XYZ file of C-alpha atoms in Angstrom:
565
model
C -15.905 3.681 0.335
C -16.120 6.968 -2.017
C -13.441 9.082 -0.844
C -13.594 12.460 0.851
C -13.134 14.831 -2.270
C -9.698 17.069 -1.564
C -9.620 20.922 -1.503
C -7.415 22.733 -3.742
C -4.153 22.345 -2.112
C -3.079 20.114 -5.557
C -2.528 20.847 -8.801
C -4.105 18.465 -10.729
C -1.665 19.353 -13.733
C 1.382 18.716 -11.136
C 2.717 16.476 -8.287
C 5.800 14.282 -7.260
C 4.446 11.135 -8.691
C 1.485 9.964 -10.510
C -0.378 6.751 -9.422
C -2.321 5.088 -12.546
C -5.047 3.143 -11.056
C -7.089 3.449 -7.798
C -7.115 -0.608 -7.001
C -5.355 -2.196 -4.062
C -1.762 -1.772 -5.102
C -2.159 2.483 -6.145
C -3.648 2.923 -3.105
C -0.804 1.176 -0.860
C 1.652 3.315 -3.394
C -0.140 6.547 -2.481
C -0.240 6.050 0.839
C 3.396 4.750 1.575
C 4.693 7.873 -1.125
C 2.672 10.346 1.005
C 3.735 9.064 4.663
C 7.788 10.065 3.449
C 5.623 13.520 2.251
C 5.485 13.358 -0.957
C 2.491 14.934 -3.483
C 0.803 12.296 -5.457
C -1.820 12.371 -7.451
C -3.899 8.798 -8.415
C -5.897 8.714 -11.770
C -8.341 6.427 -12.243
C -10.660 5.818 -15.534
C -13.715 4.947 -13.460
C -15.889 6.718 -10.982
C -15.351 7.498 -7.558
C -17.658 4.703 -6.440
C -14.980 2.030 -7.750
C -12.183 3.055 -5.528
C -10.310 -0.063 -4.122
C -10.838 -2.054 -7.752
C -11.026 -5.882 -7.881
C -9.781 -6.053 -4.218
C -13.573 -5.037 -3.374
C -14.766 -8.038 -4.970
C -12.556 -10.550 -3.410
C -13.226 -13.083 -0.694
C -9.585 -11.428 1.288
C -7.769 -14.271 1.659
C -4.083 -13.666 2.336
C -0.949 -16.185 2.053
C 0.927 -15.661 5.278
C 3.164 -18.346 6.895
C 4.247 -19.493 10.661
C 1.656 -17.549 11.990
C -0.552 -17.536 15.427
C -3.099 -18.825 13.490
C -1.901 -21.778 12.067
C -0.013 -22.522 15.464
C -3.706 -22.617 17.168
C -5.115 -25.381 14.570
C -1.976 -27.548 15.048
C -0.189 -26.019 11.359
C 3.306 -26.289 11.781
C 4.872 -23.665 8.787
C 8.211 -22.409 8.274
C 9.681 -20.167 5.581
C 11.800 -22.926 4.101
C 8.621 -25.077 3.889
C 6.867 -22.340 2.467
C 9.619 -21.266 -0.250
C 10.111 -24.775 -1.297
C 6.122 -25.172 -1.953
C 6.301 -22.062 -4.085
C 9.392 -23.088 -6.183
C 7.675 -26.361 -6.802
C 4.932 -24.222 -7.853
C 6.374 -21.364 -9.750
C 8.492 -23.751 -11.872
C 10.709 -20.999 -12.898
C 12.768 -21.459 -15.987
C 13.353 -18.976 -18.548
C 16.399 -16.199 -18.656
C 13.511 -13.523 -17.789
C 12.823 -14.947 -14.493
C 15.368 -13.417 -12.924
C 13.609 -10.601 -11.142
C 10.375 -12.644 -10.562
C 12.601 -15.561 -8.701
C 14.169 -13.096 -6.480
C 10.615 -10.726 -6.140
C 9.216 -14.330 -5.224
C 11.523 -15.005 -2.537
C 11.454 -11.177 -0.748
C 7.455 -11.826 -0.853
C 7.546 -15.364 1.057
C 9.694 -14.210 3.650
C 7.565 -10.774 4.152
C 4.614 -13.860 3.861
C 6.775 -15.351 6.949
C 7.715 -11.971 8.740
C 6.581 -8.782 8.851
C 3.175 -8.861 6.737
C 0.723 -9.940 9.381
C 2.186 -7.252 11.918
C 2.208 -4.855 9.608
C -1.394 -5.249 8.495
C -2.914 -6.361 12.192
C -0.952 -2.457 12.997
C -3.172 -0.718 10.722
C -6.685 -2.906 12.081
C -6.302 -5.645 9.475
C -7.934 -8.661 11.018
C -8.157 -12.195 10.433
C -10.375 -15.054 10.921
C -9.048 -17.583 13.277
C -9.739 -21.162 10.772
C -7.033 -21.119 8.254
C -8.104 -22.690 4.924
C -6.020 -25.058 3.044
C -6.507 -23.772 -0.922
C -4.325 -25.363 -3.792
C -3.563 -28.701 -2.191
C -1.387 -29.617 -5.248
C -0.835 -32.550 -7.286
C 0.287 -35.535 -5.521
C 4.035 -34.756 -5.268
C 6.385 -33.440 -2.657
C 8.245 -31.266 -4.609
C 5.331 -29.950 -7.190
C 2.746 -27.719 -6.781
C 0.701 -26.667 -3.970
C 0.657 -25.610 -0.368
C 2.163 -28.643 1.771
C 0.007 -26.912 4.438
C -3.002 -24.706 5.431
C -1.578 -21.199 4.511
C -4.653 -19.367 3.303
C -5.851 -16.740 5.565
C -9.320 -14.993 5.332
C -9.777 -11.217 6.388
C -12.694 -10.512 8.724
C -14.317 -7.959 6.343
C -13.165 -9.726 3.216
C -12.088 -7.705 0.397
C -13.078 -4.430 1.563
C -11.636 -5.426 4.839
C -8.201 -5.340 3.358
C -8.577 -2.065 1.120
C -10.124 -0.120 4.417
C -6.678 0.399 6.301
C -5.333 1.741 3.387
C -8.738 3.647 1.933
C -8.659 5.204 5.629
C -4.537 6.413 5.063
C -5.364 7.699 2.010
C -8.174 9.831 2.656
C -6.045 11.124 5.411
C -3.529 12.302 3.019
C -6.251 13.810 0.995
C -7.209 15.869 3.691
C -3.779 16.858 4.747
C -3.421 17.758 0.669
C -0.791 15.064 -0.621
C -3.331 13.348 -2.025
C -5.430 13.802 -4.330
C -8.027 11.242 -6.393
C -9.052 12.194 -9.732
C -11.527 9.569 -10.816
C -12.823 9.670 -15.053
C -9.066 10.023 -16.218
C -8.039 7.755 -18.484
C -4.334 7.109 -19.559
C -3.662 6.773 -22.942
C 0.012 7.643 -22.989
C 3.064 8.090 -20.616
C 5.297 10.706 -21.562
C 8.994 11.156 -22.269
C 11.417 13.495 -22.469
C 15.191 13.020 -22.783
C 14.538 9.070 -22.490
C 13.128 9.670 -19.036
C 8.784 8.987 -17.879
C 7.729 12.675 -17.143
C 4.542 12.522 -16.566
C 1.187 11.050 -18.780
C -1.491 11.868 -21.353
C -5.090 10.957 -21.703
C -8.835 11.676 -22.302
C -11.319 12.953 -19.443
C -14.456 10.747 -19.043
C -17.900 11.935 -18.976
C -19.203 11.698 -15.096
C -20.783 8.318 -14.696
C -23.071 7.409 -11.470
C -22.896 3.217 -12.054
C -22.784 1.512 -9.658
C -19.493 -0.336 -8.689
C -18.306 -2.900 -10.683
C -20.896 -2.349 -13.585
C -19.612 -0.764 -17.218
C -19.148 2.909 -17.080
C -19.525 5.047 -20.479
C -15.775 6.041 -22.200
C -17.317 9.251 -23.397
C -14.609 11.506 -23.706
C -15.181 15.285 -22.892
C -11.544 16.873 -22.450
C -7.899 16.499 -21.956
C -5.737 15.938 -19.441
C -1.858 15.718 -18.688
C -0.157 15.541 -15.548
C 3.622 16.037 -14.861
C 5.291 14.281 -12.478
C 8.974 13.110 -11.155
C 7.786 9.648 -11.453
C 4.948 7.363 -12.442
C 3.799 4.156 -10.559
C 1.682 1.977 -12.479
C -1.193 -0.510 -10.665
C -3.907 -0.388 -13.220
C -4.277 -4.540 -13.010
C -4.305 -7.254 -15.437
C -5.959 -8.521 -18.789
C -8.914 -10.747 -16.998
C -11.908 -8.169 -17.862
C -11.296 -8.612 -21.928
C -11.845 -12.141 -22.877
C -10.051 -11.410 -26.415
C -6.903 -10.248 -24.971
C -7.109 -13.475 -22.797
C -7.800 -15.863 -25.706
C -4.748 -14.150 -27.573
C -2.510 -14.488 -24.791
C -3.854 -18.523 -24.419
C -0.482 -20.737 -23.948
C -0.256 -24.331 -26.279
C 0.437 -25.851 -23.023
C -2.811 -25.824 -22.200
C -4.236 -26.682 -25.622
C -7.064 -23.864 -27.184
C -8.270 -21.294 -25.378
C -11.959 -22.138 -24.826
C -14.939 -20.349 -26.922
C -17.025 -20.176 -24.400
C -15.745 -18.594 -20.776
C -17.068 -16.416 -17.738
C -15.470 -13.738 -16.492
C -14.622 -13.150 -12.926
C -13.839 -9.459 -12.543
C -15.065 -6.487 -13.978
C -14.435 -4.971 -17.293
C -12.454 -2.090 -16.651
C -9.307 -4.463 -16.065
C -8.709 -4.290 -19.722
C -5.081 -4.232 -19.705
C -4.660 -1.164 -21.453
C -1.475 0.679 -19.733
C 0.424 -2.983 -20.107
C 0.846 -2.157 -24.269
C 1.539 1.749 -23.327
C 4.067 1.117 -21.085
C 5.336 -1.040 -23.653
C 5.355 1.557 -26.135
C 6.816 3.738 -23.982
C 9.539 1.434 -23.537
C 9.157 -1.156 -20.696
C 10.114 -4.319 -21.005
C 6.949 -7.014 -20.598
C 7.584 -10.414 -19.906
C 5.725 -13.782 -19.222
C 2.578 -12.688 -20.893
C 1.312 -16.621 -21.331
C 1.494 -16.914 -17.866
C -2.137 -16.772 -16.559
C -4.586 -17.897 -13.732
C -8.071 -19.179 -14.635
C -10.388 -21.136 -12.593
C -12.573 -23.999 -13.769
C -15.173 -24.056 -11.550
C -17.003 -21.142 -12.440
C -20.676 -20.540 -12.168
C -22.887 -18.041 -14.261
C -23.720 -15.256 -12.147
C -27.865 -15.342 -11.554
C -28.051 -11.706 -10.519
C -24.672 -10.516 -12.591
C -23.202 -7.043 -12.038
C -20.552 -7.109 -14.839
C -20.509 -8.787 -18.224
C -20.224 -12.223 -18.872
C -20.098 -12.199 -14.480
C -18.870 -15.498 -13.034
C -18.695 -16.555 -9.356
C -16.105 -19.254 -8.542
C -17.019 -22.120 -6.363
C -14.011 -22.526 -3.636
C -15.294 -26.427 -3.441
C -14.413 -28.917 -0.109
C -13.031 -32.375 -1.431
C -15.650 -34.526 -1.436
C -17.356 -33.666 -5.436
C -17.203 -36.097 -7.829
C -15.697 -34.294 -10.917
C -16.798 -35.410 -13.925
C -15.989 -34.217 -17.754
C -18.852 -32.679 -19.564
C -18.974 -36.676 -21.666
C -19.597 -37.534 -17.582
C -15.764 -39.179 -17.040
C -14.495 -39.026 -13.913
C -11.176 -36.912 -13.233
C -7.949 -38.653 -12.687
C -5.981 -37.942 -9.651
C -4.665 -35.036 -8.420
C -7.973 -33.288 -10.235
C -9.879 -32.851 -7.255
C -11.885 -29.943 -6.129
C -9.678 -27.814 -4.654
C -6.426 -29.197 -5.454
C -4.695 -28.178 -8.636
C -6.205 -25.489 -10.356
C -3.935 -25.254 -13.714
C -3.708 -29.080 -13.864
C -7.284 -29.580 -14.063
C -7.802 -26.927 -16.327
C -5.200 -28.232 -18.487
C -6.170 -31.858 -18.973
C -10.164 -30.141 -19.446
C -9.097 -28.134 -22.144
C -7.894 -31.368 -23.706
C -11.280 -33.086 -23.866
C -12.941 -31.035 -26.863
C -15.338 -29.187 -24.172
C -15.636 -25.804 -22.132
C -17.435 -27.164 -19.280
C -17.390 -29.977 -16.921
C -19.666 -31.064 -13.867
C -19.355 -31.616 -10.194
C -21.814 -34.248 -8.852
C -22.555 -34.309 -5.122
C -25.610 -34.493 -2.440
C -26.892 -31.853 -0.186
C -24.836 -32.896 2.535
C -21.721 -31.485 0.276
C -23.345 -28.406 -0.431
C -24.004 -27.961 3.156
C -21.122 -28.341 4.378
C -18.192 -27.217 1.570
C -19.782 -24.760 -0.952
C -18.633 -21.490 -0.255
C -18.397 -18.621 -3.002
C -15.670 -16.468 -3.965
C -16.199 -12.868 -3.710
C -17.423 -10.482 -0.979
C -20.817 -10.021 -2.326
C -21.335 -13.639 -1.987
C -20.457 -13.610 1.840
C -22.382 -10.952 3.636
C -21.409 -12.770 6.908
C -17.535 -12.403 6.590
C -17.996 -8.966 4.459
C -19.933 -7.282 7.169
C -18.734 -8.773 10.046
C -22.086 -10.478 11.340
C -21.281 -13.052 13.450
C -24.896 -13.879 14.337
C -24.661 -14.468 10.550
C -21.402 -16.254 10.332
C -23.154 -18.770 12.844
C -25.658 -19.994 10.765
C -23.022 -21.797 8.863
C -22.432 -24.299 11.375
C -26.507 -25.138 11.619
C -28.176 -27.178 8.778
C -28.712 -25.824 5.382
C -26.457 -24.339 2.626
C -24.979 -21.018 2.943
C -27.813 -17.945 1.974
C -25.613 -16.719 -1.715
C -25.471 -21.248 -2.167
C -28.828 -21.740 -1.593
C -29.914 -18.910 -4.290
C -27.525 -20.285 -6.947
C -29.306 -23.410 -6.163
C -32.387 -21.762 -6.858
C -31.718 -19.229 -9.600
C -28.206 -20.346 -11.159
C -28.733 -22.033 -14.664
C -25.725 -24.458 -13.663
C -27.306 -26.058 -11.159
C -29.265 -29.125 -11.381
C -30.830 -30.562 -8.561
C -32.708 -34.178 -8.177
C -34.305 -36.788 -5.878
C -33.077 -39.716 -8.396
C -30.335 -40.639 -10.185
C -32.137 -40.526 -13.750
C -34.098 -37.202 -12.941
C -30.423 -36.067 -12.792
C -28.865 -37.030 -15.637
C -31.480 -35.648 -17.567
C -30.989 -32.583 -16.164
C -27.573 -32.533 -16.733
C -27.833 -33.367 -20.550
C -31.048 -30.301 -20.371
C -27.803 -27.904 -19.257
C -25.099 -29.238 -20.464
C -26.243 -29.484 -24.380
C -26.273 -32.438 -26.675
C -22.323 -33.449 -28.170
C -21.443 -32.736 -31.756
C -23.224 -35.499 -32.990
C -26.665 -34.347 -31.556
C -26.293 -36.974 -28.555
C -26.675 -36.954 -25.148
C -23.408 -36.351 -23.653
C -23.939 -37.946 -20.243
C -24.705 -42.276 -19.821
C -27.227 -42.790 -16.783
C -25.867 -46.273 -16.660
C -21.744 -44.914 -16.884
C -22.784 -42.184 -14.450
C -24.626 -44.834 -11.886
C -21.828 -47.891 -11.776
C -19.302 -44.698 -11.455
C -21.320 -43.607 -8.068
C -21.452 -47.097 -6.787
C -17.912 -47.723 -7.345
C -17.212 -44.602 -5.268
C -19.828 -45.628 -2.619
C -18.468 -48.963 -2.169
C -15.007 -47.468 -0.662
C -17.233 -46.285 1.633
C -17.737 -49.408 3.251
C -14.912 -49.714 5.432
C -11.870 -47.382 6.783
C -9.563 -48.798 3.853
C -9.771 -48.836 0.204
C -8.114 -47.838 -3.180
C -10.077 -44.539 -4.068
C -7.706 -41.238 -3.469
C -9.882 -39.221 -3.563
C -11.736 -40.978 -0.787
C -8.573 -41.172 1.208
C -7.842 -37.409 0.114
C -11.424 -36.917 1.882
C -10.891 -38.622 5.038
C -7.438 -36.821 5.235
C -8.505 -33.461 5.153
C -10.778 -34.190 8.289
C -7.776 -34.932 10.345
C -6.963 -30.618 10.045
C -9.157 -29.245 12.695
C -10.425 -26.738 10.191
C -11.164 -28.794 7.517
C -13.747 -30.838 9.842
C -15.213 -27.945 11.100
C -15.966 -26.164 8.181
C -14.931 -27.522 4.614
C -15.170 -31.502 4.509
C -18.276 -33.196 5.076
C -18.544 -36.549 6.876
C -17.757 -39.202 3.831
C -21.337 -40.652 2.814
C -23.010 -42.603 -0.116
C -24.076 -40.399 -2.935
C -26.948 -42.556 -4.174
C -28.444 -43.228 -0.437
C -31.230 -40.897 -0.364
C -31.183 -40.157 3.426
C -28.101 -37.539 1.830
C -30.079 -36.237 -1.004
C -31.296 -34.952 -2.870
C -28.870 -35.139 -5.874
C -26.979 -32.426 -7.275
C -25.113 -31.794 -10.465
C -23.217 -28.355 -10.764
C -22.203 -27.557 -14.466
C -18.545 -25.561 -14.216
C -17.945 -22.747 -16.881
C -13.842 -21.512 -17.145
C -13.298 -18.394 -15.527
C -10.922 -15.342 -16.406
C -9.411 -14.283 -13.010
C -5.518 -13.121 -13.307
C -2.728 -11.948 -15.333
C 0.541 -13.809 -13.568
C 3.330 -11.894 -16.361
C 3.549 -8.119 -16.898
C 5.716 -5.359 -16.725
C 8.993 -6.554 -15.469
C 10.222 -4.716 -12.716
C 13.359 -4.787 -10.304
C 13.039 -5.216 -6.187
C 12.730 -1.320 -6.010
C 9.828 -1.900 -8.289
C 11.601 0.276 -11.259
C 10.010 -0.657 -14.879
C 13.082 -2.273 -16.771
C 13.562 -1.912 -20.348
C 14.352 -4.896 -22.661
C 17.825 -4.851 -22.480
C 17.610 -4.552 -17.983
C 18.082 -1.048 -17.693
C 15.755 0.837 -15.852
C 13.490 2.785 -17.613
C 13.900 6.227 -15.457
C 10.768 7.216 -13.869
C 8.646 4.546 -14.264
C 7.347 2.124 -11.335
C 4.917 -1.138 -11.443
C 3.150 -2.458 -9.161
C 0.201 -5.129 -8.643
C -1.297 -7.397 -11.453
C 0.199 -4.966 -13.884
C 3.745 -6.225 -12.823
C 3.176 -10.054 -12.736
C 2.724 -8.975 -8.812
C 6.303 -8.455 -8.615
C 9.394 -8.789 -11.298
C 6.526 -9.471 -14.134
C 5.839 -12.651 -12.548
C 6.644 -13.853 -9.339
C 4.031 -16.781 -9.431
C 5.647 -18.482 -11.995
C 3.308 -20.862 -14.004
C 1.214 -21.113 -10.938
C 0.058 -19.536 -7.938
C -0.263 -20.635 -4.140
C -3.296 -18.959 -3.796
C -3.825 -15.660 -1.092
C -0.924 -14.476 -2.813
C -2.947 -11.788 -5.700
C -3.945 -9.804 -2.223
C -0.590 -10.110 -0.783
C 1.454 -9.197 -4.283
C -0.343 -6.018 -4.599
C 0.186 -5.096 -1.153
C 3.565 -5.927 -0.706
C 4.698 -4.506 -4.633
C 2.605 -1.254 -4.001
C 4.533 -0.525 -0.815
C 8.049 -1.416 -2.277
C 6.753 0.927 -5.400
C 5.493 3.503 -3.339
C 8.791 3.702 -0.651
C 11.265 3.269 -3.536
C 9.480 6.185 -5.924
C 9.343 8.647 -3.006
C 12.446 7.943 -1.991
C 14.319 8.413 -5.202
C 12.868 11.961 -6.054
């Protein structure tokens, strides 16, 4: 995806608008800017070879609603559905979520209207199972998706940045665009109270390959004027101190011991400068951090971590080997869980399941970690529905230091307390004997159709959705019959992902100041802006909406800016 370098038709001291940041959201900006004709030029701190940003790494799944594909696995969706399951998510309740409430509700009805026909217009396409991510927390009107909603793009991440990497280099040819990769923005600047343009230091050239640390040699000086400024340069995830500082009380410490799920360049510098500069910044102990995080064998990044996106059916276990409570189940409530985890004293907890799980409901998050989807290979994709685990699965289950894998029930728990350390009293931290009469509780509800366990009944429920019992739910068995082994213990790390406050922005995507005036000629768009209004999620997130937010934010940005001049 490394652009065509433009000829000299720019001045790269001089254009309508300036784009900070090359991710998802900058390049929708550019793109929609340039189609009303407007000059733009995007800056970017790292090399060419990182165009697109974290959108590369995703696994593409998009929140739409009411859609063709939900019809064809028997989903029945509607907006009002839809908006009600994100208010009971989003929780909104402070004076500042003003803009976020009403950037939440223009983004679920272009989630209900015009989204998937405007992507499927530019070759967007989608696979036909819809998955059913953040199934909530046991209530009608809390948290979660009351349906399937979460739709994957055939091509993953990459698959959504290519309609828009493709518009974009078209502009660069026709010289509206133009990419200039190694800039790094260390200051907006302002004359008569207006955002003119911005400051910064040029990078030494750095051939790294994407996603890994590039140098911050500086050789030169840049600055760039402009009419207006849009920025998308992403969230605090990549700097685990910025996270920790930002950690709310409500849900307890921050953990010492995380890893990190996207690279380090999203550093979250231009939220403090717009700051300084004079946008207002709201909601910044709203966050989104996953729990079941695996060290990265083969990492790319520092600190890398690859989140599980688990089926129903592990048992989850604290790291003293307690079971959950309900609604903690894989897949169901992804702030809950991490909230009561941070309350047992540890940073990691285990799933427990056979090979028959693994089979059947591992999947990875992240393009890398799904060649099949990623490059399109359906003779690939097949293979999933045959026997054995997934190809990236199987070599976590080889390689990953998590994993711990057993014929017995005792050769497992040993393993587990190998991995998961001794407690603070030099103990083991996991009880064969707790850990067994747990597993034959759980395999005695197996019995017969009925019984008391939820998640059990949470099990059986999902395979009632079509897509859940083709590809994500296994068949309910015994753990401890060893005709489904062998045993397998996963240990789950915390993982930074997103930043769900930021800069806060109006429905033209204008950067406010404190006090709700604009601030004139400044824009936000993408993580950087809470993905809309500096914080349209709320507290919590529906999932398939980071994707969506930076596509639908960058085009209001990008329209609005170009419009304005």
């Amino acid at each position: 995806m490394t652009p065509h370098l433009p000829g000299p038709a720019l001045d790269d001291s001089h254009a309508d608008l300036v784009v900070v940041g090359a991710g998802l959201a900058g390049l929708v900006a550019a793109a929609e800017a340039a189609d009303l004709g407007r000059t733009v030029l995007v800056l970017d701190q790292e090399p060419a070879q990182s165009l697109g940003g974290q959108a590369f790494w995703s696994l593409g799944g998009l929140f739409l609603v009411d859609t063709p594909e939900q019809r064809r696995m028997g989903v029945h969706d509607s907006l009002q559905l839809a908006w009600a399951d994100w208010l009971g998510s989003a929780k909104f309740d402070r004076p500042e979520d003003h803009w976020p409430r009403q950037w939440a509700r223009a983004y679920v009805e272009f989630a209900a209207g015009e989204k998937r026909a405007w992507l499927a217009a530019q070759g967007l396409r989608l696979i036909p199972v819809v998955g059913w991510a953040e199934r909530g927390d046991g209530r009608a009107e809390g948290h979660g998706n009351s349906v399937p909603r979460f739709h994957l793009t055939w091509g993953t991440g990459p698959g959504v940045l290519e309609p828009f990497v493709r518009r974009v280099r078209e502009h660069v040819d026709a010289g509206r665009i133009r990419l200039l990769f190694r800039r790094r923005v260390d200051g907006l600047v302002l004359e008569g109270g207006a955002v003119t343009g911005v400051r910064g230091a040029v990078l030494a050239p750095s051939d790294v390959e994407r996603g890994r640390p590039s140098s911050r040699e500086e050789v030169g000086e840049f600055a760039v004027r402009a009419q207006a400024v849009i920025v998308t340069s992403g969230g605090i995830g990549g700097d685990v101190d910025l996270v920790r500082r930002a950690w709310p009380a409500r849900l307890s410490t921050p953990p010492r011991e995380v890893v990190v799920g996207v690279p380090a360049h999203v550093d979250g510098r231009m939220l403090a400068i717009a700051q300084d500069a004079g946008a207002s910044l709201i909601n910044p102990d709203r966050m989104w951090h996953y729990v079941e995080g695996l060290r990265n064998w083969d990492p790319i990044w520092p600190q890398h971590g690859i989140r599980i996106l688990p089926g129903p059916s592990s048992l989850w276990l604290d790291a003293r080997g307690r079971r959950l409570p309900a609604p903690f189940y894989p897949g169901f409530d992804t702030l809950g869980t991490l909230r009561h985890l941070r309350g047992t004293g540890y940073d990691h907890s285990w799933f427990v399941l056979t090979q028959k799980v693994i089979e059947k409901e591992f999947a990875l998050s992240g393009s890398e970690q799904n060649p099949d989807f990623t490059g399109k290979d359906l003779r690939l994709l097949a293979s999933r529905l045959g026997s054995g685990a997934p190809g990236p699965v199987e070599a976590f289950k080889q390689h990953g230091a998590d994993f711990v894998v057993a014929d017995t029930l005792t050769e497992l728990v040993d393993g587990m307390n190998r991995v998961g350390g001794p407690g603070d009293d030099g103990t083991a931290l996991i009880d064969e004997q707790e850990l067994r009469a747990l597993i034959e509780a759980r395999d005695r509800q197996l019995a017969n159709p009925f019984g008391k366990d939820a998640q059990v009944s949470a099990i059986r429920a999902a395979r009632r959705y079509r897509g859940d019992r083709i590809m994500r739910t296994a068949a309910p068995h015994a753990f401890l019959d060893p005709a489904n082994g062998p045993l397998i213990a996963v240990r789950l790390n915390i993982l930074t992902r997103k930043t769900l406050g930021g800069l806060e922005t109006d429905l033209s995507g204008r950067a406010l100041r404190p006090g709700g005036e604009p601030l004139p000629g400044l824009y936000a768009a993408g993580e950087v802006s809470g993905f809309g209004g500096g914080g349209m999620h709320g507290y919590n997130a529906l999932e398939g909406s980071f994707l969506g937010g930076c596509l639908f934010s960058g085009r209001v940005a990008g329209r609005a800016a170009a419009s304005t001049l």
